[in-house]
PDB file of C-alpha atoms and ligand atoms in Angstrom:
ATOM      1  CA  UNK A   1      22.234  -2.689  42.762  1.00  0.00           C
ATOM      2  CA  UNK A   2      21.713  -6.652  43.666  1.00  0.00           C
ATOM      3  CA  UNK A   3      24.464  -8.886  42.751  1.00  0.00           C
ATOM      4  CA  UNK A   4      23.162 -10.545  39.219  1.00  0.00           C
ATOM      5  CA  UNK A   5      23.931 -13.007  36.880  1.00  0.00           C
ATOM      6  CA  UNK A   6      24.238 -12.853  33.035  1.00  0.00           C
ATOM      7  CA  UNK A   7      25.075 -14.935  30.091  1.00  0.00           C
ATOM      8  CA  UNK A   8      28.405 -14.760  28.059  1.00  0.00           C
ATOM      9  CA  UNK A   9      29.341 -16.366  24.919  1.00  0.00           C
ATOM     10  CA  UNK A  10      33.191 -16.516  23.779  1.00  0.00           C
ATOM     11  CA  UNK A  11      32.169 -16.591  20.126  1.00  0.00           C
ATOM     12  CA  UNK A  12      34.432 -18.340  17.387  1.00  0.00           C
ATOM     13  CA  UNK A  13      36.409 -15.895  16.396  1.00  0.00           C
ATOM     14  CA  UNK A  14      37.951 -15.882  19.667  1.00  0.00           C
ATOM     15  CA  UNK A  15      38.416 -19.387  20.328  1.00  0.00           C
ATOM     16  CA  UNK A  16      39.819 -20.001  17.013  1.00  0.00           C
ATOM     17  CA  UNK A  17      42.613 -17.214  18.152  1.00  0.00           C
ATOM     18  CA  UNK A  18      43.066 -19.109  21.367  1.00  0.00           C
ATOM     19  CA  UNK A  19      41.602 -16.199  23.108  1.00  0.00           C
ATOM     20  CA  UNK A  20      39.470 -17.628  25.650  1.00  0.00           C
ATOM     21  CA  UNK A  21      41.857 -17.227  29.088  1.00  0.00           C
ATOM     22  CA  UNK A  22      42.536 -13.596  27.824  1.00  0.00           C
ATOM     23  CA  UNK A  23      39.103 -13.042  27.951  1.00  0.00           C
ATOM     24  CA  UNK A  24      38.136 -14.747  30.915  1.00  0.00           C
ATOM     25  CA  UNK A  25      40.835 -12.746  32.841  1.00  0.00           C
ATOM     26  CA  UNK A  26      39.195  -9.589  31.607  1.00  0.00           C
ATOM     27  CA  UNK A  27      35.522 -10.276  33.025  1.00  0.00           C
ATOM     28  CA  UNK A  28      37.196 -11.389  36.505  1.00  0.00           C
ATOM     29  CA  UNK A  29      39.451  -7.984  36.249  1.00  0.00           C
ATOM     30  CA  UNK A  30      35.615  -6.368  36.074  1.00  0.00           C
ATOM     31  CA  UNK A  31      35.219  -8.034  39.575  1.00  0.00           C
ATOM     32  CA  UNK A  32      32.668 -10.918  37.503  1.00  0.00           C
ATOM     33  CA  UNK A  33      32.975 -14.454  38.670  1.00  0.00           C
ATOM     34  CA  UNK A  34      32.641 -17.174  36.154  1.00  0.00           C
ATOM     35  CA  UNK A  35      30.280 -19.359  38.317  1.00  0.00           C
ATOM     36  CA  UNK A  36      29.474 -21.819  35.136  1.00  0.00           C
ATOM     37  CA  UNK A  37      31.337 -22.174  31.598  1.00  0.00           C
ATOM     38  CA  UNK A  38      31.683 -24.768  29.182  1.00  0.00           C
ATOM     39  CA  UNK A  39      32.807 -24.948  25.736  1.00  0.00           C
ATOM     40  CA  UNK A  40      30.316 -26.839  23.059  1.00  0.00           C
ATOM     41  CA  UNK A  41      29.878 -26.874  19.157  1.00  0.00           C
ATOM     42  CA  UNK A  42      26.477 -25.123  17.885  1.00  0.00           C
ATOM     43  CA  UNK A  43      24.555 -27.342  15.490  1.00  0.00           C
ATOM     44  CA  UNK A  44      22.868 -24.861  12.673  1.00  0.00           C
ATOM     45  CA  UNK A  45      19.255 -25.024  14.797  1.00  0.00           C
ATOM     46  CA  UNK A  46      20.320 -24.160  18.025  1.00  0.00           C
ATOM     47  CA  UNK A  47      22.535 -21.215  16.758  1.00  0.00           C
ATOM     48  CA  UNK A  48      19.209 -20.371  14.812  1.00  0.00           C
ATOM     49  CA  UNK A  49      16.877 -20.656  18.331  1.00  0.00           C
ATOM     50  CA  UNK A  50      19.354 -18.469  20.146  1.00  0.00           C
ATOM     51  CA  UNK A  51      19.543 -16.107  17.750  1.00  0.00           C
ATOM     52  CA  UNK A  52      15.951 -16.212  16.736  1.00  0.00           C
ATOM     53  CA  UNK A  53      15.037 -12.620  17.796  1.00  0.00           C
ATOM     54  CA  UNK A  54      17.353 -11.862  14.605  1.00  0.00           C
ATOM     55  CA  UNK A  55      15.136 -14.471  12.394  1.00  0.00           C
ATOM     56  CA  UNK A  56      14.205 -11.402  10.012  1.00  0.00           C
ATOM     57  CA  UNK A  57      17.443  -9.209   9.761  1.00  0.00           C
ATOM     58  CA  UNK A  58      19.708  -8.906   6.960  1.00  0.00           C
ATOM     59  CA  UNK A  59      22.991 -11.034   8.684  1.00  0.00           C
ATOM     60  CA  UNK A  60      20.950 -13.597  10.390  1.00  0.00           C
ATOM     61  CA  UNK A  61      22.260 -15.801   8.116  1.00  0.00           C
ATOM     62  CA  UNK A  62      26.182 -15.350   8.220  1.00  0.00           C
ATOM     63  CA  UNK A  63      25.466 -15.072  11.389  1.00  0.00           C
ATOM     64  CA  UNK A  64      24.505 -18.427  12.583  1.00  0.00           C
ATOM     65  CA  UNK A  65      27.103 -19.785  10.178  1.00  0.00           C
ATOM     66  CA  UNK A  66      30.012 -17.734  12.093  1.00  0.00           C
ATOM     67  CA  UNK A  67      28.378 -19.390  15.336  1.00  0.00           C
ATOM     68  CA  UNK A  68      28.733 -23.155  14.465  1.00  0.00           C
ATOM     69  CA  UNK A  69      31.912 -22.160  12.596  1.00  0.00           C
ATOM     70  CA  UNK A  70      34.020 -23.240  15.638  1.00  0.00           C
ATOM     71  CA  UNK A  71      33.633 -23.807  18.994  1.00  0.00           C
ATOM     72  CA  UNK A  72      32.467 -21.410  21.547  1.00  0.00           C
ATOM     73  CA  UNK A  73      32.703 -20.907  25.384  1.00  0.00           C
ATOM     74  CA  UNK A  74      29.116 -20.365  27.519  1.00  0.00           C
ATOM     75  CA  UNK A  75      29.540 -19.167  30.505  1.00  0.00           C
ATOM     76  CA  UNK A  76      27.515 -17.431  33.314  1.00  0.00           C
ATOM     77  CA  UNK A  77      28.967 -14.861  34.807  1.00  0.00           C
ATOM     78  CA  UNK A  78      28.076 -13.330  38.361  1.00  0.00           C
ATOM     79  CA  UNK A  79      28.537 -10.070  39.844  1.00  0.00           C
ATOM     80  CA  UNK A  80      27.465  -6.967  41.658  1.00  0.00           C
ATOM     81  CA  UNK A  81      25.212  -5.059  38.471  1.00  0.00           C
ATOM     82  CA  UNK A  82      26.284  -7.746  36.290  1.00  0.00           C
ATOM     83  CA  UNK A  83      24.734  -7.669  33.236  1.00  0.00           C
ATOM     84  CA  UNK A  84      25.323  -3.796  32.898  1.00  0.00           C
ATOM     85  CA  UNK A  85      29.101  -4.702  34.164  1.00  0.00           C
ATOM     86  CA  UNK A  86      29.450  -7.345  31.137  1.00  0.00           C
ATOM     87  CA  UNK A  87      28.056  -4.783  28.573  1.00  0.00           C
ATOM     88  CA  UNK A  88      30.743  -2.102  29.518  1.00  0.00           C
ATOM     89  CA  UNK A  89      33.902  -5.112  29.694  1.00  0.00           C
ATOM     90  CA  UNK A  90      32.394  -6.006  25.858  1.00  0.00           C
ATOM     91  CA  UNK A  91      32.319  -2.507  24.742  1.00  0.00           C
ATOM     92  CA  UNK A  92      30.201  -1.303  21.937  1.00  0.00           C
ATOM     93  CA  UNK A  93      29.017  -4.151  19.036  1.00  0.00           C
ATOM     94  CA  UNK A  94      30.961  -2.529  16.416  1.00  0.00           C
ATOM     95  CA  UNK A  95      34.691  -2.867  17.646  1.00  0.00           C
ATOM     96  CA  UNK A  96      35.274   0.558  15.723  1.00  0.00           C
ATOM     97  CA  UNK A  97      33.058   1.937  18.428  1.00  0.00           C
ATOM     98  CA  UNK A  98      34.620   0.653  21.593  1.00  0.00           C
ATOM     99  CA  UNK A  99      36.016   2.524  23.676  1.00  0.00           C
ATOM    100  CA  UNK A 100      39.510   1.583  24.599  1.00  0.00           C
ATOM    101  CA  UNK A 101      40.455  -1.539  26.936  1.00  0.00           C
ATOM    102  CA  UNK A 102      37.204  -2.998  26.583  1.00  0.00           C
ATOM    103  CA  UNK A 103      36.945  -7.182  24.664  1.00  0.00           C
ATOM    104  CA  UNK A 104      35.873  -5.956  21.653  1.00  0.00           C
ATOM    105  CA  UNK A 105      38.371  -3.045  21.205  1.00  0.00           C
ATOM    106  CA  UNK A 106      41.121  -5.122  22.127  1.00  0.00           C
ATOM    107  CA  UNK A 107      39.934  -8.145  19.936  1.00  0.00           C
ATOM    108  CA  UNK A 108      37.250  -8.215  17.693  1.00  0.00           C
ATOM    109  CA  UNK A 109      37.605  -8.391  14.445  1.00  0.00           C
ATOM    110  CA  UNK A 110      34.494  -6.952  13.202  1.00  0.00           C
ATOM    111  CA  UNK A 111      30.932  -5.952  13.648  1.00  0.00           C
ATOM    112  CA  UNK A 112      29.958  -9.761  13.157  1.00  0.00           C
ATOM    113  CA  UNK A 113      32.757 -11.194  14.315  1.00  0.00           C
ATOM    114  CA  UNK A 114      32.912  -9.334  17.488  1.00  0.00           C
ATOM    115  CA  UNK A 115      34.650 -12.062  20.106  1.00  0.00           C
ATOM    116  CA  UNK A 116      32.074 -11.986  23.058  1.00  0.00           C
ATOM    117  CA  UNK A 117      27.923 -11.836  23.645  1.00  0.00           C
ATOM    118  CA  UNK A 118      26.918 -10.493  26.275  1.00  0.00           C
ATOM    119  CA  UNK A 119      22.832 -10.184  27.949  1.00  0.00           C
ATOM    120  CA  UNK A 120      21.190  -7.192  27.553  1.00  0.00           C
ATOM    121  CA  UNK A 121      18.726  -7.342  30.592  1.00  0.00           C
ATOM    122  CA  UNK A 122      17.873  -9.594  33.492  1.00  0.00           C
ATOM    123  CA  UNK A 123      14.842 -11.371  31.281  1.00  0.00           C
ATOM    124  CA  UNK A 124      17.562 -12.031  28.593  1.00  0.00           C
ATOM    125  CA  UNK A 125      19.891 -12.972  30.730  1.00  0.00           C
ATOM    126  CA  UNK A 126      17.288 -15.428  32.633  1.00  0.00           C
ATOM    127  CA  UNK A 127      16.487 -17.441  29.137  1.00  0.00           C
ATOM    128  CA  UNK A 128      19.919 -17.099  27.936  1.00  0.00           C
ATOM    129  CA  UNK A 129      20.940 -18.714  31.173  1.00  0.00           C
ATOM    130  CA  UNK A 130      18.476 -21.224  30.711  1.00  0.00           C
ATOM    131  CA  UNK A 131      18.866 -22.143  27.252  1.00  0.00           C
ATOM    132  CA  UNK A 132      22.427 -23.761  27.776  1.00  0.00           C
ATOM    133  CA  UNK A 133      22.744 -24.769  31.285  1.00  0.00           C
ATOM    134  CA  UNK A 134      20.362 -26.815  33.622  1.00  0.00           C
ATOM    135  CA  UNK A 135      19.959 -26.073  37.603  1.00  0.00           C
ATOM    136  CA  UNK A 136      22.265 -28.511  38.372  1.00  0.00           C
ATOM    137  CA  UNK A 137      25.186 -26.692  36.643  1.00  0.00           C
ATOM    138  CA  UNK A 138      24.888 -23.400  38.423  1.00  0.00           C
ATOM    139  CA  UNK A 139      26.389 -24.042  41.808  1.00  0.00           C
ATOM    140  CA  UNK A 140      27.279 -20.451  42.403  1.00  0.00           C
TER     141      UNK A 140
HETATM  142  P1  CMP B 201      25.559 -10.167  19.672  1.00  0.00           P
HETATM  143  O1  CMP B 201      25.699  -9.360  20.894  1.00  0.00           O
HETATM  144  O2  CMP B 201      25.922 -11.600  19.745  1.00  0.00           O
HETATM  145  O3  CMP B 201      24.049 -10.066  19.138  1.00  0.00           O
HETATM  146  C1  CMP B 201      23.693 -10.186  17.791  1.00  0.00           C
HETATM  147  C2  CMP B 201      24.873 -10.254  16.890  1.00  0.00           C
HETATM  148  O4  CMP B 201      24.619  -9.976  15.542  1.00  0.00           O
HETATM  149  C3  CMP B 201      25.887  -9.199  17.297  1.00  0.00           C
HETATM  150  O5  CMP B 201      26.459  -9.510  18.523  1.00  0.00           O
HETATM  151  C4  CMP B 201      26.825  -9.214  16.099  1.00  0.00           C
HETATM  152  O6  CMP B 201      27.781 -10.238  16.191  1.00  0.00           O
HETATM  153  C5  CMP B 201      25.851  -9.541  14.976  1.00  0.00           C
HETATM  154  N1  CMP B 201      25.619  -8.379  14.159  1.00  0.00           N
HETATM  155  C6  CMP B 201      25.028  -7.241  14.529  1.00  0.00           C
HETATM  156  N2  CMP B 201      25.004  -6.367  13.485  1.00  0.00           N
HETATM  157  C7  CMP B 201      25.600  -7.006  12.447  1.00  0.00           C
HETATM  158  C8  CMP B 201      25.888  -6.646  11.118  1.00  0.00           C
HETATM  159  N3  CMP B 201      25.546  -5.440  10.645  1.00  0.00           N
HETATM  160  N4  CMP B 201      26.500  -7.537  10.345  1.00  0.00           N
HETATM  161  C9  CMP B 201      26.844  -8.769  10.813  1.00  0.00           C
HETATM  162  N5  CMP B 201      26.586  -9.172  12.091  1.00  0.00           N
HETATM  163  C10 CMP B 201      25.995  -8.293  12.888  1.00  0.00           C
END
């Protein structure tokens, strides 16, 4: 497998608990390198666009109202298999589900409020990418 990149998001919950280095540390333990991250506040529409895939379920609403709760780390992370990498370091979206050692095991606090986002394949990842950061702020 090619080295990849993938999008993260530290997600309020997190930040709020002053979790970011803790999880940061856990995606470089994973052998990922944070090649871009910022932290930014999510006005209602662009938590909406992002999310937009989720336009017609049942929690879109709460939601996009956890993401602009606070503010929330993007970052791009890059690595041998990445995005598969990033999936495993997250653990399963319910933190009841994840196996032990993993982000959301560790620190989630539930199914929505689940600390971390993570890519779920290369043409994800791509627009993800995309979405928040321009060319010029992915040096590698
Ligand atoms: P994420 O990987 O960011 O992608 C979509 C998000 O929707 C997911 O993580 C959860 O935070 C959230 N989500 C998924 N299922 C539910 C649910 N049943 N109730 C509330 N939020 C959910």
């Amino acid at each position: 497998m090619a080295i990849q990149r993938t999008f993260s998001i530290i997600k309020p919950d997190a930040t709020k608990r002053n979790l970011t280095g803790q999880i940061a540390a856990k995606f470089e333990e994973a052998g990922l390198r944070i090649v871009a991250s910022k932290r930014i506040q999510l006005t209602l529409a662009q938590a909406q666009a992002f999310y937009g895939v989720h336009a017609e379920r049942p929690f879109f609403d709460e939601l996009c109202e956890f993401m602009i709760s606070e503010p929330i780390v993007v970052q791009v992370l890059e690595g041998e298999d990445a995005i598969a990498k990033n999936r495993e370091v997250m653990g399963a979206t319910n933190p009841a589900d994840a196996a032990p050692g993993t982000i959301r095991k560790e620190f989630a606090l539930s199914i929505g409020e689940n600390s971390v986002h993570g890519s779920d394949a290369p043409e994800t990842a791509a627009e993800e990418i995309a979405f928040f950061f321009s060319g010029l702020e992915l040096v590698g």
